[in-house]
Coordinates of C-alpha atoms and ligand atoms in Angstrom, one line a residue:
X1 CA -81.2 -18.1 -62.3
X2 CA -84.3 -15.9 -62.9
X3 CA -84.1 -12.2 -63.9
X4 CA -85.3 -9.6 -61.4
X5 CA -84.7 -6.6 -63.6
X6 CA -88.4 -6.0 -64.6
X7 CA -89.6 -6.9 -61.1
X8 CA -88.2 -3.8 -59.3
X9 CA -88.9 -0.3 -60.6
X10 CA -85.4 0.9 -60.2
X11 CA -84.5 -1.6 -62.9
X12 CA -80.9 -2.6 -62.0
X13 CA -80.0 -5.8 -63.8
X14 CA -80.1 -8.6 -61.2
X15 CA -81.1 -12.2 -60.9
X16 CA -82.2 -14.6 -58.1
X17 CA -81.8 -18.4 -57.7
X18 CA -85.5 -19.1 -57.9
X19 CA -88.7 -17.2 -58.3
X20 CA -92.2 -18.4 -57.2
X21 CA -95.5 -16.8 -57.8
X22 CA -97.8 -16.9 -54.8
X23 CA -101.6 -16.5 -55.4
X24 CA -103.1 -18.1 -52.3
X25 CA -102.1 -18.5 -48.6
X26 CA -101.7 -22.2 -49.3
X27 CA -99.3 -21.6 -52.1
X28 CA -97.4 -19.2 -49.9
X29 CA -97.0 -21.8 -47.1
X30 CA -96.0 -24.4 -49.6
X31 CA -93.3 -22.3 -51.2
X32 CA -91.9 -21.2 -47.8
X33 CA -91.6 -24.9 -46.8
X34 CA -89.8 -25.8 -49.9
X35 CA -87.4 -22.9 -49.8
X36 CA -87.0 -22.4 -46.1
X37 CA -83.3 -23.3 -46.1
X38 CA -82.3 -20.4 -48.3
X39 CA -82.7 -16.6 -48.2
X40 CA -86.4 -15.8 -48.9
X41 CA -87.8 -12.5 -50.0
X42 CA -91.4 -11.6 -50.4
X43 CA -91.8 -9.1 -53.2
X44 CA -94.8 -7.0 -54.3
X45 CA -94.4 -4.6 -57.2
X46 CA -90.8 -3.8 -56.3
X47 CA -91.4 -0.1 -56.1
X48 CA -89.6 0.4 -52.8
X49 CA -87.1 -2.4 -53.1
X50 CA -83.9 -2.2 -55.1
X51 CA -81.8 -5.2 -55.9
X52 CA -78.3 -3.9 -56.0
X53 CA -76.7 -7.3 -56.9
X54 CA -77.9 -10.9 -57.6
X55 CA -80.0 -12.3 -54.8
X56 CA -78.8 -15.8 -53.8
X57 CA -82.2 -17.1 -52.6
X58 CA -85.8 -17.4 -53.6
X59 CA -88.1 -14.5 -54.4
X60 CA -91.8 -15.1 -53.7
X61 CA -93.9 -12.8 -55.9
X62 CA -97.1 -11.6 -54.3
X63 CA -100.1 -12.2 -56.4
X64 CA -102.7 -12.5 -53.6
X65 CA -105.8 -10.9 -54.9
X66 CA -109.3 -9.9 -53.6
X67 CA -111.2 -6.9 -52.3
X68 CA -114.1 -7.2 -50.0
X69 CA -116.3 -4.3 -48.9
X70 CA -118.9 -4.0 -46.2
X71 CA -120.5 -1.1 -44.4
X72 CA -122.4 -0.1 -41.3
X73 CA -124.0 3.3 -40.4
X74 CA -120.7 5.0 -39.7
X75 CA -118.0 3.2 -41.6
X76 CA -116.9 1.4 -44.7
X77 CA -114.9 -1.7 -44.0
X78 CA -112.4 -3.0 -46.6
X79 CA -110.6 -6.2 -46.5
X80 CA -108.0 -6.3 -49.2
X81 CA -105.5 -9.0 -50.2
X82 CA -101.9 -7.7 -50.0
X83 CA -101.1 -8.3 -53.7
X84 CA -103.7 -5.8 -55.0
X85 CA -102.3 -2.7 -56.6
X86 CA -102.5 0.3 -54.3
X87 CA -103.6 2.9 -56.9
X88 CA -106.3 0.6 -58.3
X89 CA -107.7 0.4 -54.8
X90 CA -107.7 4.2 -54.5
X91 CA -109.6 4.4 -57.8
X92 CA -112.0 1.7 -56.7
X93 CA -112.8 3.7 -53.6
X94 CA -113.2 7.1 -55.4
X95 CA -115.6 5.5 -57.9
X96 CA -117.8 4.2 -55.0
X97 CA -117.8 7.5 -53.0
X98 CA -115.5 6.0 -50.3
X99 CA -113.3 8.9 -49.2
X100 CA -109.9 9.0 -47.5
X101 CA -107.4 7.5 -49.9
X102 CA -107.5 10.3 -52.4
X103 CA -104.3 12.1 -51.0
X104 CA -102.5 8.8 -51.5
X105 CA -103.3 8.5 -55.2
X106 CA -100.7 7.2 -57.6
X107 CA -98.3 5.8 -55.0
X108 CA -96.7 2.9 -56.7
X109 CA -96.8 -0.6 -55.1
X110 CA -99.1 -3.1 -53.5
X111 CA -101.6 -2.8 -50.7
X112 CA -99.4 -5.1 -48.6
X113 CA -96.5 -2.7 -48.8
X114 CA -98.7 0.2 -47.6
X115 CA -98.6 -0.7 -43.8
X116 CA -94.9 -1.8 -43.9
X117 CA -93.9 1.7 -45.0
X118 CA -96.8 3.5 -43.5
X119 CA -97.1 5.2 -46.9
X120 CA -97.8 8.9 -46.7
X121 CA -98.3 11.8 -49.0
X122 CA -99.9 15.3 -49.1
X123 CA -100.9 15.3 -45.4
X124 CA -102.2 11.8 -45.0
X125 CA -100.5 8.6 -43.7
X126 CA -102.2 5.2 -44.2
X127 CA -102.1 4.3 -40.5
X128 CA -105.2 6.4 -39.8
X129 CA -107.3 4.0 -41.9
X130 CA -105.8 0.7 -40.7
X131 CA -108.0 -1.5 -38.6
X132 CA -105.7 -4.6 -38.6
X133 CA -103.1 -6.3 -40.7
X134 CA -103.2 -10.1 -41.3
X135 CA -100.0 -12.0 -41.8
X136 CA -98.2 -15.4 -41.9
X137 CA -95.7 -15.7 -39.2
X138 CA -92.7 -17.6 -40.5
X139 CA -91.3 -18.9 -37.2
X140 CA -94.5 -20.4 -35.9
X141 CA -96.0 -21.2 -39.3
X142 CA -99.3 -19.6 -38.3
X143 CA -101.6 -17.0 -39.5
X144 CA -102.0 -14.0 -37.1
X145 CA -102.9 -10.3 -37.1
X146 CA -102.0 -7.1 -35.5
X147 CA -104.5 -4.3 -34.7
X148 CA -103.5 -0.8 -35.5
X149 CA -101.7 -0.2 -32.2
X150 CA -99.7 -3.4 -32.4
X151 CA -98.4 -2.3 -35.9
X152 CA -96.4 0.4 -34.1
X153 CA -96.7 2.9 -36.9
X154 CA -94.4 5.9 -37.1
X155 CA -93.2 8.1 -40.0
X156 CA -92.4 5.6 -42.8
X157 CA -92.0 3.0 -40.1
X158 CA -93.9 0.0 -38.6
X159 CA -93.2 -3.1 -36.7
X160 CA -93.3 -5.0 -40.0
X161 CA -90.4 -2.9 -41.3
X162 CA -88.4 -2.9 -38.0
X163 CA -88.8 -6.7 -37.7
X164 CA -88.4 -7.4 -41.4
X165 CA -88.3 -11.1 -42.4
X166 CA -90.5 -12.4 -39.6
X167 CA -93.9 -11.9 -41.2
X168 CA -95.5 -11.9 -44.6
X169 CA -98.6 -9.7 -44.9
X170 CA -101.5 -11.4 -46.6
X171 CA -104.3 -8.9 -46.2
X172 CA -105.0 -5.5 -44.8
X173 CA -108.3 -4.4 -43.2
X174 CA -109.2 -0.8 -43.5
X175 CA -111.9 1.2 -41.8
X176 CA -113.0 4.5 -43.4
X177 CA -115.5 6.8 -41.7
X178 CA -118.5 7.9 -43.8
X179 CA -118.3 11.4 -42.3
X180 CA -114.8 12.0 -43.4
X181 CA -113.1 15.4 -43.1
X182 CA -111.1 15.9 -46.3
X183 CA -107.4 16.8 -45.8
X184 CA -106.3 19.9 -47.8
X185 CA -103.5 21.1 -45.5
X186 CA -100.7 20.5 -48.0
X187 CA -99.9 23.8 -49.9
X188 CA -101.3 23.2 -53.4
X189 CA -104.4 21.3 -52.1
X190 CA -105.3 24.3 -49.9
X191 CA -105.6 26.3 -53.1
X192 CA -108.4 24.1 -54.5
X193 CA -111.6 26.1 -55.0
X194 CA -114.0 23.3 -54.3
X195 CA -112.4 20.6 -52.4
X196 CA -113.9 17.1 -52.9
X197 CA -112.3 13.7 -52.9
X198 CA -112.4 13.8 -56.7
X199 CA -110.6 17.2 -57.0
X200 CA -108.0 16.2 -54.4
X201 CA -107.4 12.9 -56.3
X202 CA -106.9 14.8 -59.5
X203 CA -104.7 17.4 -58.0
X204 CA -102.5 14.8 -56.3
X205 CA -102.1 13.0 -59.5
X206 CA -101.2 16.3 -61.3
X207 CA -98.5 17.2 -58.7
X208 CA -97.0 13.7 -58.6
X209 CA -96.8 13.6 -62.4
X210 CA -95.1 17.0 -62.4
X211 CA -92.5 16.3 -59.7
X212 CA -91.9 12.6 -59.6
X213 CA -90.5 10.6 -62.5
X214 CA -92.7 7.8 -63.8
X215 CA -90.9 4.6 -63.0
X216 CA -92.1 3.0 -66.3
X217 CA -90.1 5.7 -68.2
X218 CA -87.2 6.4 -65.8
X219 CA -86.3 3.8 -63.2
X220 CA -86.6 5.0 -59.6
X221 CA -88.0 3.9 -56.3
X222 CA -89.5 7.2 -55.1
X223 CA -88.0 9.0 -52.1
X224 CA -84.6 7.4 -51.5
X225 CA -84.1 8.8 -48.0
X226 CA -86.4 9.6 -45.2
X227 CA -86.9 13.2 -44.1
X228 CA -84.8 13.6 -41.0
X229 CA -85.9 15.1 -37.7
X230 CA -83.5 17.1 -35.6
X231 CA -83.6 18.9 -32.2
X232 CA -84.7 22.5 -31.9
X233 CA -81.2 23.7 -31.0
X234 CA -79.7 21.9 -34.0
X235 CA -82.3 23.5 -36.2
X236 CA -81.6 27.0 -34.8
X237 CA -78.0 26.5 -35.5
X238 CA -78.7 25.5 -39.1
X239 CA -81.2 28.3 -39.5
X240 CA -78.5 30.9 -38.5
X241 CA -76.4 29.5 -41.4
X242 CA -79.3 29.0 -43.9
X243 CA -82.1 31.5 -43.1
X244 CA -84.4 29.9 -45.8
X245 CA -84.1 26.3 -44.6
X246 CA -87.6 24.7 -45.0
X247 CA -88.9 23.0 -41.9
X248 CA -91.9 21.4 -40.3
X249 CA -92.8 20.6 -36.7
X250 CA -92.6 17.0 -35.7
X251 CA -93.6 15.1 -32.6
X252 CA -91.9 15.7 -29.3
X253 CA -90.6 19.2 -30.1
X254 CA -88.4 18.0 -33.0
X255 CA -88.1 19.6 -36.3
X256 CA -88.4 17.8 -39.7
X257 CA -86.2 19.0 -42.5
X258 CA -86.9 18.0 -46.1
X259 CA -84.0 15.7 -47.2
X260 CA -84.6 17.0 -50.7
X261 CA -83.5 20.5 -49.6
X262 CA -80.3 19.2 -47.9
X263 CA -79.4 17.2 -51.0
X264 CA -80.3 20.0 -53.4
X265 CA -78.4 22.6 -51.4
X266 CA -75.2 20.5 -51.7
X267 CA -75.6 20.6 -55.5
X268 CA -76.6 17.0 -56.2
X269 CA -79.8 17.7 -58.1
X270 CA -79.4 16.6 -61.7
X271 CA -76.0 15.0 -61.0
X272 CA -75.2 11.8 -63.0
X273 CA -72.6 9.2 -62.2
X274 CA -72.5 6.4 -64.7
X275 CA -76.2 5.7 -65.3
X276 CA -77.2 6.6 -61.8
X277 CA -78.5 10.1 -61.2
X278 CA -80.2 12.5 -58.8
X279 CA -83.5 13.6 -60.4
X280 CA -83.5 17.0 -61.9
X281 CA -86.9 18.0 -60.4
X282 CA -86.8 16.2 -57.0
X283 CA -83.5 15.8 -55.4
X284 CA -84.8 13.1 -53.1
X285 CA -85.3 10.7 -55.9
X286 CA -82.4 8.7 -57.3
X287 CA -82.9 7.5 -60.9
X288 CA -81.7 4.9 -63.4
X289 CA -80.8 6.5 -66.7
X290 CA -80.6 3.1 -68.4
X291 CA -78.0 0.6 -67.3
X292 CA -77.4 1.6 -63.7
X293 CA -75.2 -0.6 -61.7
X294 CA -75.8 -1.5 -58.1
X295 CA -72.3 -0.4 -57.1
X296 CA -72.8 3.1 -58.7
X297 CA -76.1 3.6 -56.9
X298 CA -74.5 2.7 -53.5
X299 CA -71.5 5.0 -54.3
X300 CA -73.8 8.0 -55.0
X301 CA -76.1 7.3 -52.1
X302 CA -73.1 7.0 -49.7
X303 CA -71.6 10.2 -51.1
X304 CA -74.9 12.0 -50.5
X305 CA -75.2 10.6 -47.0
X306 CA -71.6 11.5 -46.2
X307 CA -71.8 15.1 -47.5
X308 CA -75.1 15.7 -45.6
X309 CA -73.4 14.4 -42.4
X310 CA -70.4 16.6 -43.0
X311 CA -72.2 19.8 -43.9
X312 CA -75.3 19.6 -41.7
X313 CA -74.4 17.1 -39.0
X314 CA -77.5 15.1 -40.0
X315 CA -77.6 11.4 -40.5
X316 CA -79.8 10.4 -43.4
X317 CA -81.5 7.1 -43.3
X318 CA -82.6 5.3 -46.5
X319 CA -86.3 4.9 -47.1
X320 CA -86.0 2.3 -49.8
X321 CA -85.1 -1.3 -49.0
X322 CA -81.7 -2.2 -50.6
X323 CA -81.3 -5.9 -51.2
X324 CA -77.8 -7.5 -51.5
X325 CA -76.6 -11.0 -52.0
X326 CA -78.7 -12.6 -49.3
X327 CA -80.3 -9.9 -47.2
X328 CA -81.1 -6.2 -46.8
X329 CA -78.0 -4.0 -46.8
X330 CA -77.2 -0.8 -45.0
X331 CA -75.6 2.3 -46.6
Ligands
LIG401 N1 -87.2 20.6 -52.1 C1 -85.9 21.1 -52.5 N2 -85.4 20.5 -53.6 C2 -86.1 19.6 -54.3 C3 -87.3 19.1 -53.9 C4 -87.9 19.6 -52.8 O1 -85.3 21.9 -51.9 O2 -85.5 19.1 -55.4 C5 -87.7 21.1 -50.8 C6 -88.8 22.2 -51.0 O3 -88.6 23.2 -50.0 C7 -90.1 21.5 -50.7 C8 -89.6 20.5 -49.7 O4 -88.3 20.1 -50.1 O5 -91.0 22.4 -50.1 C9 -90.5 19.2 -49.6 O6 -90.6 18.7 -50.9 P1 -91.9 17.8 -51.4 O7 -93.1 18.5 -51.0 O8 -91.7 17.4 -52.8 O9 -91.9 16.5 -50.4 P2 -90.7 15.6 -49.8 O10 -90.6 16.0 -48.4 O11 -89.5 15.7 -50.6 C10 -92.4 13.8 -49.1 C11 -92.5 12.3 -49.2 C12 -93.0 11.9 -50.6 C13 -94.4 12.5 -50.7 C14 -94.3 14.1 -50.6 C15 -95.6 14.8 -50.6 C16 -90.8 11.4 -47.8 C17 -89.4 10.7 -47.7 N3 -91.2 11.7 -49.0 O12 -91.4 14.2 -50.0 O13 -93.2 10.5 -50.6 O14 -95.0 12.2 -52.0 O15 -93.7 14.4 -49.3 O16 -96.3 14.5 -49.4 O17 -91.4 11.6 -46.7 C18 -92.1 8.4 -51.2 O18 -92.2 8.1 -50.0 O19 -91.5 7.7 -52.0 C19 -92.5 9.7 -51.6 C20 -92.4 10.2 -52.9

């Protein structure tokens, strides 16, 4: 058995049957063929995956590396191996005057995880920069790719996430326009006196460091739940009970409500059960105060989900990937 504890940022103590490092497509294919008769899990930096118990299978650790940049009159084209660190790519681009990723600074994890989750923060989601995503298809044993449309992106969703286990992303091809309109719509960014990619980058880092716990100091996996969307009539009903309820318009006339507000309103912020807690500055982030147990995390997450359903008639969905004995588990 191999320890997984330092391989996921929530840091629950867990083990797996075997662990293989993958640093080329050939080594990936080789490992898949060897371990194909047991549960397989491809893992980046483990910042959105939580092992809630021992995994009775093989974990393939993504160390695929390489960044290739080219340009034409209008665009920068980046082809990036999926095991590269996301924030290091953001820094690489900022240093070269390639704009667009600055709103997504300091998001933990690998480049390969970015399209799975359609990572987003401070007014920008990664889908807008994705040209195509290359992957190894497990069933056919072939390399293939999806263009942006085929990835079927939505809020924190993609075809890769919906059809988890079928494909292993090996590289991501980005296209960034040279004439890029900076995004400063998110509150604190709108206050910037002279908006530039650099100043947005710095501000985003400052906000994240204030609000979100650093996983190297306090185990966590970022937002635990997605922000739910509800119908207008449901929203008006809630607003009559809670006049200050924060809300945002979402596609198709729906209304997005911050899950953090729902959880905070029910009094969970700062709560601690065993070594699992709800972060004191951001109610959407569950944390590991030291020796958190998987069962305590599931208990707290289910309690939050149940109480949100009872009080607001809203079904929360987890944003993190929870891994049990041999597969992903649902709350
Ligand atoms: N709020 C509370 N209590 C809290 C925190 C927030 O009531 O403890 C309310 C406030 O009204 C605030 C609103 O919730 O205005 C929204 O909070 P915030 O701006 O912090 O963003 P969020 O909706 O909680 C989302 C993403 C984050 C991303 C931020 C900024 C999701 C699930 N989360 O959080 O992404 O950094 O917006 O764009 O969409 C992640 O995915 O892991 C993540 C951290």
